[in-house]
Short mmCIF file of C-alpha atoms in Angstrom, two decimals:
data_model
loop_
_atom_site.label_atom_id
_atom_site.label_comp_id
_atom_site.label_asym_id
_atom_site.label_seq_id
_atom_site.Cartn_x
_atom_site.Cartn_y
_atom_site.Cartn_z
CA MET A 1 -44.45 -3.31 2.02
CA LYS A 2 -43.22 -7.15 1.94
CA ASP A 3 -40.53 -8.00 4.68
CA ASP A 4 -38.22 -9.38 2.19
CA ALA A 5 -39.49 -6.47 -1.00
CA PRO A 6 -35.99 -4.49 -2.06
CA ILE A 7 -34.97 -1.37 0.24
CA PRO A 8 -35.93 1.61 -1.90
CA GLN A 9 -32.74 3.83 -2.65
CA THR A 10 -31.77 6.70 -5.28
CA ASP A 11 -28.71 5.50 -8.02
CA LEU A 12 -25.39 5.50 -6.59
CA ARG A 13 -22.94 8.04 -7.22
CA SER A 14 -20.63 7.34 -9.93
CA PRO A 15 -17.33 6.19 -9.06
CA ASP A 16 -16.69 8.77 -11.55
CA GLU A 17 -17.46 10.76 -8.95
CA VAL A 18 -16.29 9.13 -5.87
CA MET A 19 -13.36 7.40 -6.61
CA ARG A 20 -11.21 10.49 -6.87
CA LEU A 21 -8.42 11.72 -4.35
CA ALA A 22 -9.75 15.03 -3.92
CA ARG A 23 -12.99 13.35 -2.85
CA MET A 24 -11.55 10.81 -0.69
CA GLY A 25 -9.35 13.20 1.02
CA SER A 26 -12.39 14.90 2.30
CA MET A 27 -14.48 12.06 3.67
CA PHE A 28 -16.03 12.15 7.56
CA PRO A 29 -16.82 8.89 9.76
CA THR A 30 -20.11 7.69 9.64
CA ARG A 31 -22.41 5.26 11.08
CA LEU A 32 -20.77 2.37 9.41
CA SER A 33 -16.95 3.56 10.53
CA PHE A 34 -15.61 0.47 12.04
CA LEU A 35 -15.76 2.14 15.64
CA ARG A 36 -18.79 2.78 15.46
CA SER A 37 -19.61 -0.93 14.24
CA LEU A 38 -17.80 -2.36 17.19
CA THR A 39 -19.52 -0.26 20.01
CA ARG A 40 -22.57 -1.55 18.43
CA ARG A 41 -21.80 -4.97 19.04
CA LEU A 42 -19.78 -4.82 22.18
CA ALA A 43 -23.21 -3.27 23.55
CA ALA A 44 -25.26 -5.18 22.03
CA GLU A 45 -23.83 -8.32 23.72
CA LYS A 46 -23.45 -5.94 27.45
CA VAL A 47 -19.59 -7.30 27.68
CA THR A 48 -18.02 -5.57 30.50
CA VAL A 49 -14.85 -4.58 31.37
CA THR A 50 -12.32 -6.74 33.85
CA ARG A 51 -8.96 -6.00 35.31
CA PRO A 52 -7.62 -9.48 37.02
CA VAL A 53 -3.66 -7.78 36.88
CA TRP A 54 -2.71 -4.64 37.74
CA GLU A 55 0.83 -4.19 38.82
CA MET A 56 1.83 -1.30 38.38
CA SER A 57 4.29 1.60 40.59
CA GLU A 58 3.47 4.92 41.74
CA GLU A 59 4.88 6.59 38.60
CA GLY A 60 3.30 4.38 36.72
CA PHE A 61 5.20 2.13 35.02
CA GLY A 62 4.55 -2.38 35.14
CA HIS A 63 1.70 -4.01 33.55
CA VAL A 64 -1.66 -4.59 33.35
CA VAL A 65 -4.39 -7.01 32.39
CA TYR A 66 -7.70 -6.12 30.57
CA SER A 67 -10.11 -8.97 30.00
CA LEU A 68 -13.54 -9.36 27.87
CA THR A 69 -15.72 -11.78 26.29
CA LEU A 70 -17.04 -10.80 22.86
CA GLY A 71 -19.01 -13.77 20.18
CA ARG A 72 -18.54 -15.93 23.72
CA HIS A 73 -14.57 -16.18 22.96
CA PRO A 74 -11.99 -14.21 25.94
CA TYR A 75 -10.26 -11.62 24.59
CA SER A 76 -7.29 -9.63 26.96
CA LEU A 77 -5.32 -6.35 26.92
CA VAL A 78 -1.99 -6.31 28.21
CA ALA A 79 -0.67 -3.24 27.92
CA VAL A 80 3.28 -2.33 29.72
CA SER A 81 4.35 1.31 30.59
CA THR A 82 8.14 1.91 30.57
CA ASP A 83 9.70 4.84 31.96
CA LEU A 84 10.98 6.51 28.16
CA PRO A 85 13.67 8.75 28.35
CA PRO A 86 12.50 12.19 26.83
CA GLU A 87 15.51 11.88 24.29
CA MET A 88 14.03 8.19 22.85
CA ARG A 89 10.72 8.80 22.99
CA THR A 90 9.64 10.49 18.40
CA ASP A 91 6.42 9.12 16.54
CA ARG A 92 8.30 8.22 13.90
CA VAL A 93 8.48 3.96 12.49
CA ILE A 94 12.44 4.62 13.23
CA ALA A 95 11.61 4.76 17.09
CA GLU A 96 12.91 2.01 18.80
CA ALA A 97 11.39 2.61 22.19
CA TRP A 98 8.03 3.69 23.40
CA ASP A 99 5.44 4.72 26.57
CA THR A 100 3.25 1.83 26.39
CA SER A 101 3.14 -0.96 24.45
CA TYR A 102 0.24 -3.80 23.97
CA VAL A 103 -0.45 -7.37 23.02
CA LEU A 104 -4.52 -7.89 22.19
CA TYR A 105 -4.08 -12.16 23.44
CA ASP A 106 -6.07 -14.38 22.37
CA GLY A 107 -8.19 -15.78 25.61
CA VAL A 108 -6.57 -14.62 29.17
CA PRO A 109 -2.94 -15.21 29.64
CA ASP A 110 -1.73 -17.14 32.82
CA ALA A 111 1.36 -15.55 34.38
CA ASP A 112 4.12 -16.98 32.39
CA GLU A 113 2.03 -15.75 29.41
CA ILE A 114 1.94 -11.85 30.66
CA ALA A 115 5.70 -12.99 31.19
CA ARG A 116 6.45 -13.35 27.83
CA ILE A 117 4.70 -10.17 26.87
CA CYS A 118 5.73 -8.16 28.82
CA ALA A 119 9.41 -9.13 27.97
CA ALA A 120 8.24 -8.87 24.12
CA ALA A 121 6.33 -6.03 23.69
CA PRO A 122 8.48 -2.93 24.26
CA LYS A 123 10.56 -3.96 21.90
CA GLN A 124 8.08 -4.48 18.55
CA GLU A 125 9.68 -5.49 15.77
CA ALA A 126 12.83 -6.73 17.07
CA ALA A 127 11.05 -9.05 19.30
CA ARG A 128 8.60 -12.33 17.53
CA PHE A 129 5.43 -13.46 18.92
CA THR A 130 3.07 -16.29 18.52
CA GLU A 131 -0.65 -16.64 17.10
CA ARG A 132 -2.18 -16.48 20.84
CA ASP A 133 -0.93 -12.75 19.84
CA LEU A 134 -3.35 -11.10 18.15
CA ILE A 135 -2.31 -7.11 17.39
CA LEU A 136 0.87 -5.58 18.43
CA SER A 137 0.10 -1.88 19.27
CA ARG A 138 2.70 0.32 21.10
CA ALA A 139 1.85 4.24 22.15
CA ASN A 140 3.43 7.43 23.48
CA LYS A 141 2.21 10.01 25.72
CA SER A 142 0.63 13.42 25.13
CA VAL A 143 3.59 14.41 27.08
CA ARG A 144 1.92 18.15 28.31
CA LEU A 145 -0.84 16.89 29.06
CA PHE A 146 -0.26 13.79 30.33
CA ALA A 147 1.49 15.75 32.85
CA HIS A 148 -0.80 18.41 33.29
CA VAL A 149 -4.02 16.18 34.08
CA VAL A 150 -1.58 14.18 36.84
CA GLU A 151 0.30 17.60 38.15
CA ALA A 152 -4.17 18.93 38.62
CA LEU A 153 -5.39 15.47 39.97
CA ARG A 154 -2.49 15.64 42.97
CA ALA A 155 -3.62 18.33 43.83
CA GLY A 156 -6.90 17.50 44.31
CA ARG A 157 -8.90 19.26 41.09
CA GLN A 158 -9.97 18.51 37.60
CA PRO A 159 -8.00 19.37 34.88
CA ASP A 160 -8.45 22.33 32.76
CA GLU A 161 -10.73 21.66 30.34
CA GLY A 162 -9.13 23.88 27.73
CA MET A 163 -5.97 21.25 27.35
CA ILE A 164 -8.28 18.59 27.03
CA ARG A 165 -10.49 19.97 24.41
CA SER A 166 -7.66 21.32 22.88
CA VAL A 167 -5.03 17.95 22.71
CA GLY A 168 -7.95 15.25 23.27
CA TYR A 169 -6.03 12.02 23.86
CA LEU A 170 -3.55 11.33 26.89
CA MET A 171 -1.57 8.92 24.50
CA ARG A 172 -1.26 8.60 21.18
CA THR A 173 -0.10 5.12 19.34
CA THR A 174 1.99 5.01 16.05
CA ALA A 175 1.20 1.65 15.03
CA VAL A 176 -1.70 -1.12 15.49
CA TYR A 177 -0.15 -4.36 13.74
CA GLY A 178 -2.30 -7.18 12.57
CA ASN A 179 -2.80 -10.26 10.24
CA GLY A 180 0.56 -11.64 10.71
CA LYS A 181 3.30 -9.15 11.44
CA PHE A 182 6.12 -10.37 13.55
CA GLY A 183 5.04 -13.96 13.62
CA ILE A 184 1.61 -12.70 15.34
CA ALA A 185 -2.06 -14.54 14.11
CA ASP A 186 -2.63 -14.04 10.83
CA ARG A 187 -5.90 -12.69 9.97
CA ASN A 188 -7.55 -16.29 8.38
CA LEU A 189 -7.40 -17.66 12.24
CA ILE A 190 -10.12 -15.26 13.69
CA GLU A 191 -11.64 -13.66 10.73
CA ASN A 192 -14.48 -16.22 11.20
CA ARG A 193 -15.06 -15.10 14.99
CA PRO A 194 -18.20 -13.49 15.67
CA GLY A 195 -17.43 -9.91 16.99
CA LEU A 196 -13.65 -9.82 15.15
CA GLU A 197 -14.92 -11.12 11.47
CA GLY A 198 -15.16 -7.24 10.48
CA PRO A 199 -12.71 -5.69 9.02
CA PHE A 200 -10.29 -4.27 11.31
CA ALA A 201 -12.56 -5.29 13.98
CA ALA A 202 -9.65 -6.80 16.48
CA GLU A 203 -7.93 -3.26 15.96
CA MET A 204 -10.38 -1.28 17.16
CA LEU A 205 -10.83 -3.38 20.03
CA THR A 206 -7.68 -3.18 20.76
CA VAL A 207 -7.17 1.03 20.69
CA TRP A 208 -10.44 1.03 22.59
CA LEU A 209 -9.37 -0.90 25.33
CA ILE A 210 -5.73 1.15 24.82
CA ARG A 211 -7.90 4.10 25.30
CA HIS A 212 -9.11 2.30 28.88
CA PHE A 213 -5.95 1.66 29.81
CA THR A 214 -4.57 5.24 29.69
CA HIS A 215 -7.51 6.21 31.49
CA ASP A 216 -6.94 4.24 34.24
CA LEU A 217 -3.15 4.74 33.96
CA VAL A 218 -3.65 8.66 34.42
CA GLU A 219 -6.04 8.16 37.11
CA HIS A 220 -3.62 6.15 38.84
CA VAL A 221 -0.56 8.10 38.78
CA GLY A 222 -3.19 11.33 40.27
CA ARG A 223 -3.81 9.62 42.63
CA GLY A 224 -7.66 10.55 41.49
CA ARG A 225 -10.96 10.84 39.03
CA LEU A 226 -11.71 12.47 36.29
CA ASP A 227 -15.15 13.80 35.38
CA ARG A 228 -16.87 11.14 33.44
CA HIS A 229 -17.66 14.01 30.62
CA LEU A 230 -13.51 14.94 30.42
CA LYS A 231 -12.95 10.93 30.26
CA ARG A 232 -15.58 10.71 27.58
CA HIS A 233 -13.84 13.15 25.72
CA LEU A 234 -9.98 11.56 26.24
CA GLY A 235 -9.53 9.09 22.90
CA ILE A 236 -6.54 7.81 21.58
CA GLY A 237 -4.27 9.65 19.06
CA ASN A 238 -3.10 7.96 16.48
CA ALA A 239 0.06 8.90 14.27
CA THR A 240 -0.31 7.68 10.30
CA GLY A 241 2.32 7.83 7.90
CA LEU A 242 2.65 6.68 4.05
CA GLY A 243 2.76 2.76 4.99
CA MET A 244 -1.15 3.00 5.41
CA ALA A 245 -1.53 4.70 1.97
CA PRO A 246 -0.93 1.35 -0.14
CA PHE A 247 -3.37 -0.58 1.14
CA LEU A 248 -6.48 0.54 -0.89
CA VAL A 249 -4.77 -0.02 -3.69
CA ASN A 250 -3.26 -3.69 -2.58
CA HIS A 251 -6.82 -4.19 -1.48
CA PRO A 252 -8.97 -3.40 -4.54
CA VAL A 253 -11.71 -5.63 -3.43
CA LEU A 254 -12.07 -4.11 -0.01
CA LEU A 255 -11.69 -0.69 -1.28
CA ASN A 256 -14.99 -1.46 -3.33
CA ASN A 257 -16.70 -2.84 -0.80
CA TRP A 258 -15.98 0.55 1.58
CA MET A 259 -17.31 2.14 -0.70
CA THR A 260 -20.01 0.53 -2.30
CA VAL A 261 -21.87 0.28 1.50
CA ARG A 262 -21.14 3.64 2.05
CA GLU A 263 -23.12 4.96 -0.89
CA THR A 264 -25.65 2.09 -0.74
CA ALA A 265 -25.90 3.84 2.83
CA LEU A 266 -26.64 7.10 0.93
CA ALA A 267 -28.33 5.96 -1.75
CA ARG A 268 -31.20 4.88 1.13
CA VAL A 269 -31.38 8.11 2.64
CA ARG A 270 -31.50 9.83 -0.36
CA ALA A 271 -35.01 7.49 -1.07
CA ILE A 272 -36.71 7.94 2.21
CA GLU A 273 -40.41 10.47 1.10
CA THR A 274 -40.62 12.26 4.10
CA LEU A 275 -39.73 12.65 8.03
CA ASP A 276 -41.47 13.22 11.25
CA ALA A 277 -40.82 15.54 13.18
CA ASP A 278 -38.32 13.77 15.89
CA GLN A 279 -36.21 13.32 12.47
CA GLN A 280 -36.18 16.41 11.32
CA ALA A 281 -35.04 17.41 15.20
CA ARG A 282 -32.45 14.71 15.21
CA LEU A 283 -31.10 15.90 11.85
CA GLU A 284 -31.50 19.71 12.64
CA ALA A 285 -29.05 18.67 16.25
CA LEU A 286 -26.76 16.53 14.41
CA ALA A 287 -25.94 19.78 11.79
CA GLU A 288 -26.00 22.03 15.40
CA ARG A 289 -23.04 18.71 16.87
CA ALA A 290 -21.39 19.05 13.49
CA ALA A 291 -21.05 22.83 13.85
CA THR A 292 -19.50 22.48 17.39
CA HIS A 293 -17.05 19.68 16.57
CA LEU A 294 -15.60 22.09 13.33
CA GLY A 295 -15.47 24.67 16.18
CA GLU A 296 -13.61 22.68 18.18
CA TRP A 297 -11.02 20.95 15.32
CA ASN A 298 -8.36 22.99 15.32
CA VAL A 299 -4.36 22.64 14.09
CA PRO A 300 -1.18 24.17 13.53
CA ASP A 301 -0.36 23.98 9.93
CA PRO A 302 -1.54 27.56 8.49
CA ALA A 303 -2.89 26.16 5.74
CA HIS A 304 -5.02 23.21 7.42
CA GLN A 305 -6.59 25.57 9.61
CA ALA A 306 -7.50 27.88 6.46
CA ARG A 307 -9.32 24.76 4.93
CA ILE A 308 -11.27 23.80 8.48
CA ASP A 309 -12.38 27.69 8.76
CA THR A 310 -13.44 27.80 5.37
CA LEU A 311 -15.45 24.79 5.73
CA ARG A 312 -16.97 26.04 9.48
CA ALA A 313 -18.60 29.07 7.65
CA ASP A 314 -19.44 27.12 4.37
CA TRP A 315 -20.84 24.44 7.38
CA GLU A 316 -23.61 27.08 8.47
CA THR A 317 -23.66 28.00 4.99
CA ALA A 318 -25.26 24.54 3.89
CA ARG A 319 -27.50 23.76 6.74
CA ALA A 320 -29.07 27.01 6.69
CA GLY A 321 -30.32 25.48 3.60
CA PHE A 322 -31.45 22.27 4.77
CA ASP A 323 -35.26 22.04 4.59
CA PHE A 324 -36.13 18.45 6.34
CA SER A 325 -39.79 19.33 6.17
CA THR A 326 -40.18 18.32 2.11
CA GLY A 327 -40.35 15.67 0.24
CA ARG A 328 -37.51 13.58 -0.24
CA PRO A 329 -35.88 16.14 1.78
CA LEU A 330 -32.39 14.19 2.08
CA ASP A 331 -32.11 13.54 -1.49
CA ARG A 332 -32.07 17.64 -1.87
CA ALA A 333 -30.51 18.27 1.08
CA MET A 334 -27.78 16.44 -1.53
CA ASP A 335 -28.50 18.53 -3.96
CA SER A 336 -28.66 21.88 -2.26
CA VAL A 337 -24.86 21.08 -1.64
CA LYS A 338 -23.77 20.20 -5.04
CA SER A 339 -22.03 23.17 -5.98
CA ALA A 340 -20.22 23.13 -2.74
CA SER A 341 -16.86 22.12 -1.69
CA LEU A 342 -15.75 18.92 -1.17
CA ASP A 343 -15.53 18.62 2.58
CA VAL A 344 -19.11 20.49 2.57
CA GLN A 345 -20.65 17.50 0.19
CA GLU A 346 -19.15 14.71 2.16
CA LEU A 347 -19.68 16.18 5.56
CA THR A 348 -23.13 16.34 4.32
CA ALA A 349 -23.78 12.50 3.30
CA ALA A 350 -22.20 11.95 6.76
CA LEU A 351 -24.80 13.88 8.55
CA ILE A 352 -27.82 12.84 6.52
CA ILE A 353 -27.05 8.54 7.08
CA GLU A 354 -26.44 9.29 11.00
CA PRO A 355 -29.81 8.87 11.89
CA PHE A 356 -31.08 5.96 10.03
CA GLY A 357 -29.06 3.40 11.15
CA ASP A 358 -31.88 0.32 11.26
CA LEU A 359 -31.94 0.94 7.55
CA VAL A 360 -28.29 1.17 6.80
CA ASP A 361 -26.70 -0.74 10.22
CA PRO A 362 -27.01 -3.98 8.43
CA LEU A 363 -24.94 -2.61 5.54
CA ALA A 364 -22.00 -2.94 7.43
CA GLU A 365 -21.97 -6.80 7.70
CA CYS A 366 -21.04 -6.05 3.44
CA MET A 367 -17.38 -4.50 4.23
CA GLY A 368 -15.13 -7.48 4.29
CA ASP A 369 -14.12 -9.79 1.29
CA PRO A 370 -14.48 -13.10 3.00
CA PHE A 371 -13.24 -14.86 -0.83
CA GLY A 372 -11.33 -12.14 -3.02
CA PRO A 373 -11.99 -11.12 -6.55
CA LEU A 374 -14.63 -13.25 -7.94
CA CYS A 375 -14.34 -12.01 -11.99
CA ALA A 376 -15.93 -13.43 -14.82
CA PRO A 377 -13.19 -14.22 -17.90
CA PHE A 378 -12.40 -12.44 -20.43
CA ARG A 379 -14.37 -13.85 -23.87
CA ASP A 380 -10.98 -12.30 -26.11
CA VAL A 381 -8.66 -9.32 -26.62
CA ASN A 382 -11.20 -7.56 -27.67
CA ASP A 383 -13.44 -7.76 -25.21
CA LEU A 384 -10.77 -6.62 -22.69
CA ARG A 385 -10.33 -3.88 -25.38
CA GLN A 386 -13.90 -2.84 -24.39
CA THR A 387 -13.89 -3.34 -21.23
CA ILE A 388 -10.81 -0.82 -20.38
CA GLU A 389 -12.73 1.49 -23.08
CA ILE A 390 -15.97 1.45 -20.87
CA ARG A 391 -14.36 1.48 -17.50
CA PHE A 392 -11.04 2.53 -17.12
CA GLY A 393 -11.13 6.32 -19.50
CA TRP A 394 -10.01 7.69 -16.30
CA ALA A 395 -6.75 5.73 -16.19
CA LEU A 396 -6.24 6.03 -20.36
CA ALA A 397 -6.17 10.03 -19.98
CA PRO A 398 -3.35 11.02 -18.02
CA ASP A 399 0.28 11.60 -20.17
CA TYR A 400 2.49 8.92 -17.97
CA ASP A 401 5.76 10.36 -19.92
CA THR A 402 5.79 13.52 -18.53
CA PRO A 403 7.99 14.89 -15.69
CA ASP A 404 4.92 15.70 -13.49
CA GLY A 405 2.25 12.89 -14.91
CA CYS A 406 5.44 9.98 -13.47
CA GLY A 407 7.28 12.00 -10.97
CA GLN A 408 7.04 10.02 -8.14
CA PHE A 409 7.43 6.53 -7.47
CA TRP A 410 6.59 3.73 -4.82
CA TYR A 411 8.32 1.64 -3.06
CA VAL A 412 9.16 -0.20 0.19
CA SER A 413 12.16 0.43 2.53
CA GLU A 414 14.51 -2.44 3.34
CA ALA A 415 15.29 -1.02 6.94
CA LYS A 416 11.85 -0.86 7.86
CA GLN A 417 10.10 -2.60 5.40
CA GLU A 418 7.06 0.21 4.74
CA PRO A 419 6.06 2.23 2.06
CA ARG A 420 7.56 5.45 0.77
CA LEU A 421 6.83 7.50 -1.71
CA GLY A 422 10.56 8.73 -3.58
CA LEU A 423 11.08 11.66 -6.44
CA ARG A 424 11.34 9.96 -9.34
CA PHE A 425 14.05 12.30 -10.90
CA ASP A 426 15.62 13.83 -7.82
CA GLU A 427 16.14 9.99 -5.41
CA PRO A 428 17.63 6.72 -6.28
CA GLY A 429 16.02 3.70 -6.26
CA ALA A 430 12.83 4.30 -8.83
CA GLU A 431 14.32 0.65 -10.49
CA LEU A 432 12.64 -0.82 -6.94
CA GLU A 433 9.09 0.41 -7.44
CA SER A 434 6.42 -0.93 -5.94
CA PRO A 435 3.52 -1.86 -8.79
CA LEU A 436 0.50 1.01 -7.45
CA ASP A 437 0.85 2.29 -10.73
CA ILE A 438 -2.51 0.90 -12.02
CA GLY A 439 -3.80 3.51 -13.88
CA ARG A 440 0.11 3.89 -16.05
CA ARG A 441 -0.42 -0.21 -16.55
CA VAL A 442 -3.62 -0.06 -17.64
CA LYS A 443 -3.35 2.75 -20.28
CA ALA A 444 0.34 0.56 -21.70
CA LEU A 445 -1.57 -2.65 -21.70
CA TYR A 446 -4.74 -0.42 -23.75
CA ARG A 447 -1.33 0.24 -26.77
CA GLY A 448 -0.06 -3.42 -26.59
CA LEU A 449 -3.49 -4.49 -27.04
CA ALA A 450 -3.67 -2.48 -30.59
CA GLU A 451 -2.77 -5.47 -32.96
CA ALA A 452 -3.35 -8.64 -30.83
CA ARG A 453 -6.00 -10.93 -31.24
CA GLY A 454 -7.57 -13.78 -29.38
CA PRO A 455 -7.82 -15.46 -26.44
CA VAL A 456 -6.37 -13.30 -23.69
CA SER A 457 -4.24 -16.46 -21.82
CA ASP A 458 -2.85 -16.31 -25.32
CA PHE A 459 -1.64 -12.77 -25.11
CA LEU A 460 -0.37 -12.75 -21.73
CA ALA A 461 1.63 -15.74 -22.72
CA GLU A 462 3.46 -13.76 -25.24
CA GLN A 463 3.56 -10.54 -22.84
CA PRO A 464 3.08 -11.60 -19.22
CA GLU A 465 4.17 -8.05 -17.76
CA TYR A 466 0.36 -6.89 -18.10
CA ALA A 467 -0.37 -9.77 -16.29
CA LEU A 468 -1.69 -7.55 -13.16
CA ALA A 469 -3.20 -4.90 -15.66
CA VAL A 470 -5.14 -7.68 -17.16
CA SER A 471 -6.15 -8.63 -13.47
CA ARG A 472 -7.11 -5.10 -12.50
CA VAL A 473 -9.54 -4.10 -15.53
CA GLN A 474 -11.09 -8.20 -15.23
CA MET A 475 -12.54 -6.54 -11.32
CA GLY A 476 -14.09 -3.91 -13.10
CA PRO A 477 -17.14 -4.64 -13.95
CA ARG A 478 -17.75 -7.04 -10.62
CA TYR A 479 -16.23 -4.38 -8.37
CA PRO A 480 -17.12 -0.27 -9.70
CA TYR A 481 -15.55 1.18 -6.72
CA ALA A 482 -11.98 -0.61 -6.52
CA GLU A 483 -9.63 1.63 -8.13
CA ILE A 484 -8.65 5.42 -7.21
CA ARG A 485 -9.69 6.83 -10.37
CA ASP A 486 -6.47 9.10 -10.45
CA ASN A 487 -2.41 8.89 -11.49
CA LEU A 488 -1.03 7.94 -8.20
CA ILE A 489 2.71 8.47 -9.35
CA ALA A 490 2.30 12.10 -10.71
CA THR A 491 3.53 14.94 -8.62
CA SER A 492 0.08 16.35 -7.55
CA CYS A 493 -0.35 12.65 -6.03
CA LEU A 494 -0.90 13.49 -2.04
CA PRO A 495 -1.04 10.52 -0.09
CA ILE A 496 -2.59 11.61 2.85
CA ASP A 497 -6.17 11.64 0.68
CA MET A 498 -5.63 8.31 0.60
CA LEU A 499 -4.72 8.10 4.75
CA ARG A 500 -8.14 10.00 5.35
CA CYS A 501 -9.89 8.10 3.41
CA LYS A 502 -8.95 4.91 5.13
CA LEU A 503 -9.04 6.33 8.62
CA SER A 504 -12.72 8.00 8.11
CA PHE A 505 -13.38 4.36 7.60
CA PHE A 506 -12.04 3.65 11.24
CA GLY A 507 -13.65 6.15 12.37
CA ALA A 508 -11.22 8.81 12.65
CA SER A 509 -12.05 12.36 13.50
CA LYS A 510 -10.16 15.83 14.06
CA PHE A 511 -7.35 15.06 11.10
CA ASP A 512 -4.05 17.05 11.84
CA PRO A 513 -1.44 17.09 8.74
CA LYS A 514 2.03 17.27 9.22
CA SER A 515 2.57 17.13 5.30
CA ASP A 516 0.91 15.29 2.34
CA ARG A 517 2.88 11.98 4.05
CA TRP A 518 1.51 11.91 7.51
CA THR A 519 -1.31 13.18 10.41
CA ARG A 520 -2.61 12.57 13.36
CA ILE A 521 -5.81 11.92 14.05
CA THR A 522 -7.99 11.08 16.82
CA LEU A 523 -10.06 7.90 17.47
CA CYS A 524 -12.05 7.28 20.32
CA GLN A 525 -13.20 10.76 21.36
CA GLY A 526 -16.03 10.68 22.53
CA ALA A 527 -16.93 6.75 22.63
CA PRO A 528 -18.28 4.78 25.70
CA LEU A 529 -16.68 4.39 28.43
CA ALA A 530 -16.68 0.62 29.82
CA ASP A 531 -18.60 1.11 31.97
CA GLU A 532 -21.72 2.67 29.53
CA LEU A 533 -21.90 1.02 26.72
CA ALA A 534 -25.69 -0.39 27.32
CA GLU A 535 -26.46 3.79 27.24
CA ARG A 536 -24.42 5.60 25.06
CA ALA A 537 -23.19 2.64 22.61
CA ASP A 538 -24.13 4.38 19.60
CA ASP A 539 -24.32 8.18 19.54
CA TRP A 540 -21.16 10.02 19.38
CA TRP A 541 -20.66 10.81 15.41
CA LEU A 542 -18.68 14.00 15.16
CA PRO A 543 -17.76 14.21 19.44
CA VAL A 544 -18.34 17.42 21.26
CA PHE A 545 -16.65 18.41 24.28
CA GLY A 546 -18.87 18.18 27.45
CA ALA A 547 -21.42 15.86 25.43
#
């Protein structure tokens, strides 16, 4: 086969199947997740992390600077640790103080810049920043685990492995801001830099370095050293709410690209004709790792824990039916779980992608959106109408006039400038609704086209309220995975499904929903430590304790 010959692949799964909230809310991280891509890049460049500044009291309050070079460009994390009164500690976005705060800095800051950041970072939204500040973040301690680790190290022993396994992080971030917020650098200043050109690469680098800091801080306060396998299992927690959910609706090209890459990776591995003995053994070992990971995934919410318990049992049934020695073994594996739960189906998809980096990793270069929508214009309103009928049947189906069909509305909180979800018939504010009701708008457009004739431009000149809907329909032919094919204002819409989809692309695991509107997760658990990138850069899918 010639080097430039097309890579074999099966048909991609239909957007009507993939772009449903229930399936998106069942997604697992893959080797294409942004954190995985980052650690591969760090390893490939043999990146080393230095600590040029450490100004920290015995109690762990002060500041520290970490520096590295990526893509021949230096970056630094400035971390600030403060003494936070217990009554001020909260994961809610209304918080005004945090245990720690961070800036990912463009370059290596001098003393004046460090002083500026140390004064500004703890204030977060109340401060203002410069374009040298690429990412702004904050995090709170997992107080019980942090205190336990400190106590154990001071006593000359290692912390309880059960607690490490149960919690999984020393701190959890409550925000990782990028792209110009509060005066930090706009994305376009760094989007073409090698190493940071991928989606959320700067944010993921920040999180990875924050994790490094939490290890150093607890060892400093505890006056001891954690065993390496315990350190590796301590990731970074994150509390994520509604602020993240509208991103997928507001960035349809990005969503399309992420999903297309994931589905293309799946189609490529499904086309593999046979597997050798090593590949079969690798898949079986990964399936076993997944089972162990599920066994270590426990959450307080009874309903979600019941879902995990069901998945554990269903996964045992599913993997017992895998036969990787047959022809088209990975295609057969996916076919074998067609009648299983969406959780099992999406875990199987992530599993079979995992061992085939040579085949799928280059696809990660296609996950950005450097150009924005590139769409062909409609010939006339009839062309527009036919496109809706062919590609937006999902939008025409719901009845948006019933209380259940439009029972919720999205808006932006004036106080925190964060997205929120209101109950249309129980709460005020529907007149401030954000335009995330894509399905309803497309259906209204379709009705408005009933008697229309001629150019689309003439139609919009007379009825400009349909402009957004027209632009979304125009994207349909070129970007088939751009739309969530559900009614996002129905009472049945669960924002947690959108959160899980996006967070899985970050590389998150161990979702811990606190409601249908916010969740805790773990990032970087099992990821290589800064001094072991060369040997462990790319084998931490669904990490398990002790690995």
